[in-house]
Amino acid sequence: MMKQVMWLFCCLALFSGFAAGCGNSGEDGAMEYTGFTNQADAEKEKGKIINFLSEAESHIRKPLSETQMNEEGVTVFQSFTTKDELDEYLQQVLSDELADTVSEKMTDLGRSREGEYLAAVRGVRWPTILDADPLTINIVEHSKTQTVMEMDVVQNGRTNRLQYKVMKESDGENPKVVQKTIQYN
């Protein structure tokens, strides 16, 4: 009886070790990228992510640059009359959750009139990759489906850290910013 129990434990240990070692080898992981990607490929990918983030931030800022004062003295978006419309626009480059957060910072719903106009917050500003010192922009984690990039941004003489997390679909396409974090020093 004791031999059978020992035999069962040995088999279980063998099979669990085998199963753990047979992970999905088709996925590109962060360790694989940093450990085995040559410098030229890493720089090319860094350039692609920088371009995407720069275009995404320009996309986000565009509605704010197109605001105007209406006849009631309210600063309004020219292209949007509802927050949902603004959310849909922002979701082209941001995750649904981040788009909702950003649109809340950009709009003044108390001064808006549903279906007539969407009021904008005047002077809203936050640091972006467009403000970063290019020499400090680094990829800290990268895989086929996600990238984390950090950089320094100087504001009012103080250097702050800015971090973006970009996720892509399983085929590595359709990037979206899913997280943007600013560490104020």
GROMACS .gro file of N, CA and C in nm, residues 46 50 128-129 131-140 148-154 159-164:
model
   81
   46LYS      N    1   1.079   5.123  -2.986
   46LYS     CA    2   1.070   5.244  -2.903
   46LYS      C    3   1.020   5.360  -2.987
   50ILE      N    4   0.678   5.573  -2.921
   50ILE     CA    5   0.686   5.719  -2.903
   50ILE      C    6   0.594   5.789  -3.003
  128THR      N    7   0.247   6.547  -2.069
  128THR     CA    8   0.239   6.440  -2.169
  128THR      C    9   0.378   6.409  -2.223
  129ILE      N   10   0.385   6.309  -2.308
  129ILE     CA   11   0.511   6.274  -2.373
  129ILE      C   12   0.562   6.391  -2.457
  131ASP      N   13   0.582   6.684  -2.365
  131ASP     CA   14   0.656   6.772  -2.273
  131ASP      C   15   0.782   6.706  -2.218
  132ALA      N   16   0.803   6.579  -2.249
  132ALA     CA   17   0.912   6.502  -2.187
  132ALA      C   18   1.048   6.535  -2.246
  133ASP      N   19   1.148   6.517  -2.164
  133ASP     CA   20   1.287   6.526  -2.209
  133ASP      C   21   1.315   6.400  -2.291
  134PRO      N   22   1.341   6.413  -2.422
  134PRO     CA   23   1.359   6.295  -2.508
  134PRO      C   24   1.468   6.200  -2.460
  135LEU      N   25   1.568   6.251  -2.392
  135LEU     CA   26   1.677   6.165  -2.345
  135LEU      C   27   1.637   6.075  -2.229
  136THR      N   28   1.521   6.103  -2.167
  136THR     CA   29   1.477   6.024  -2.052
  136THR      C   30   1.370   5.923  -2.088
  137ILE      N   31   1.327   5.919  -2.213
  137ILE     CA   32   1.220   5.827  -2.254
  137ILE      C   33   1.278   5.686  -2.267
  138ASN      N   34   1.223   5.594  -2.189
  138ASN     CA   35   1.272   5.455  -2.189
  138ASN      C   36   1.157   5.357  -2.183
  139ILE      N   37   1.174   5.245  -2.252
  139ILE     CA   38   1.082   5.133  -2.238
  139ILE      C   39   1.129   5.053  -2.117
  140VAL      N   40   1.039   5.035  -2.019
  140VAL     CA   41   1.077   4.957  -1.901
  140VAL      C   42   1.021   4.817  -1.906
  148VAL      N   43   0.530   4.932  -2.136
  148VAL     CA   44   0.533   5.034  -2.032
  148VAL      C   45   0.651   5.125  -2.063
  149MET      N   46   0.623   5.255  -2.072
  149MET     CA   47   0.726   5.352  -2.106
  149MET      C   48   0.728   5.460  -1.998
  150GLU      N   49   0.848   5.499  -1.956
  150GLU     CA   50   0.864   5.603  -1.854
  150GLU      C   51   0.951   5.715  -1.908
  151MET      N   52   0.932   5.835  -1.851
  151MET     CA   53   1.008   5.952  -1.893
  151MET      C   54   1.002   6.059  -1.784
  152ASP      N   55   1.092   6.157  -1.794
  152ASP     CA   56   1.091   6.272  -1.703
  152ASP      C   57   1.025   6.391  -1.772
  153VAL      N   58   0.946   6.463  -1.693
  153VAL     CA   59   0.882   6.586  -1.740
  153VAL      C   60   0.913   6.695  -1.638
  154VAL      N   61   0.965   6.808  -1.685
  154VAL     CA   62   0.997   6.918  -1.596
  154VAL      C   63   0.881   7.018  -1.598
  159THR      N   64   1.121   6.809  -1.155
  159THR     CA   65   1.120   6.694  -1.244
  159THR      C   66   1.025   6.588  -1.188
  160ASN      N   67   0.929   6.549  -1.270
  160ASN     CA   68   0.832   6.446  -1.233
  160ASN      C   69   0.844   6.329  -1.328
  161ARG      N   70   0.807   6.210  -1.281
  161ARG     CA   71   0.808   6.090  -1.365
  161ARG      C   72   0.671   6.072  -1.427
  162LEU      N   73   0.670   6.039  -1.555
  162LEU     CA   74   0.547   6.012  -1.628
  162LEU      C   75   0.558   5.871  -1.684
  163GLN      N   76   0.454   5.792  -1.666
  163GLN     CA   77   0.455   5.654  -1.714
  163GLN      C   78   0.327   5.626  -1.792
  164TYR      N   79   0.344   5.563  -1.907
  164TYR     CA   80   0.232   5.518  -1.989
  164TYR      C   81   0.233   5.366  -1.996
   0.00000   0.00000   0.00000
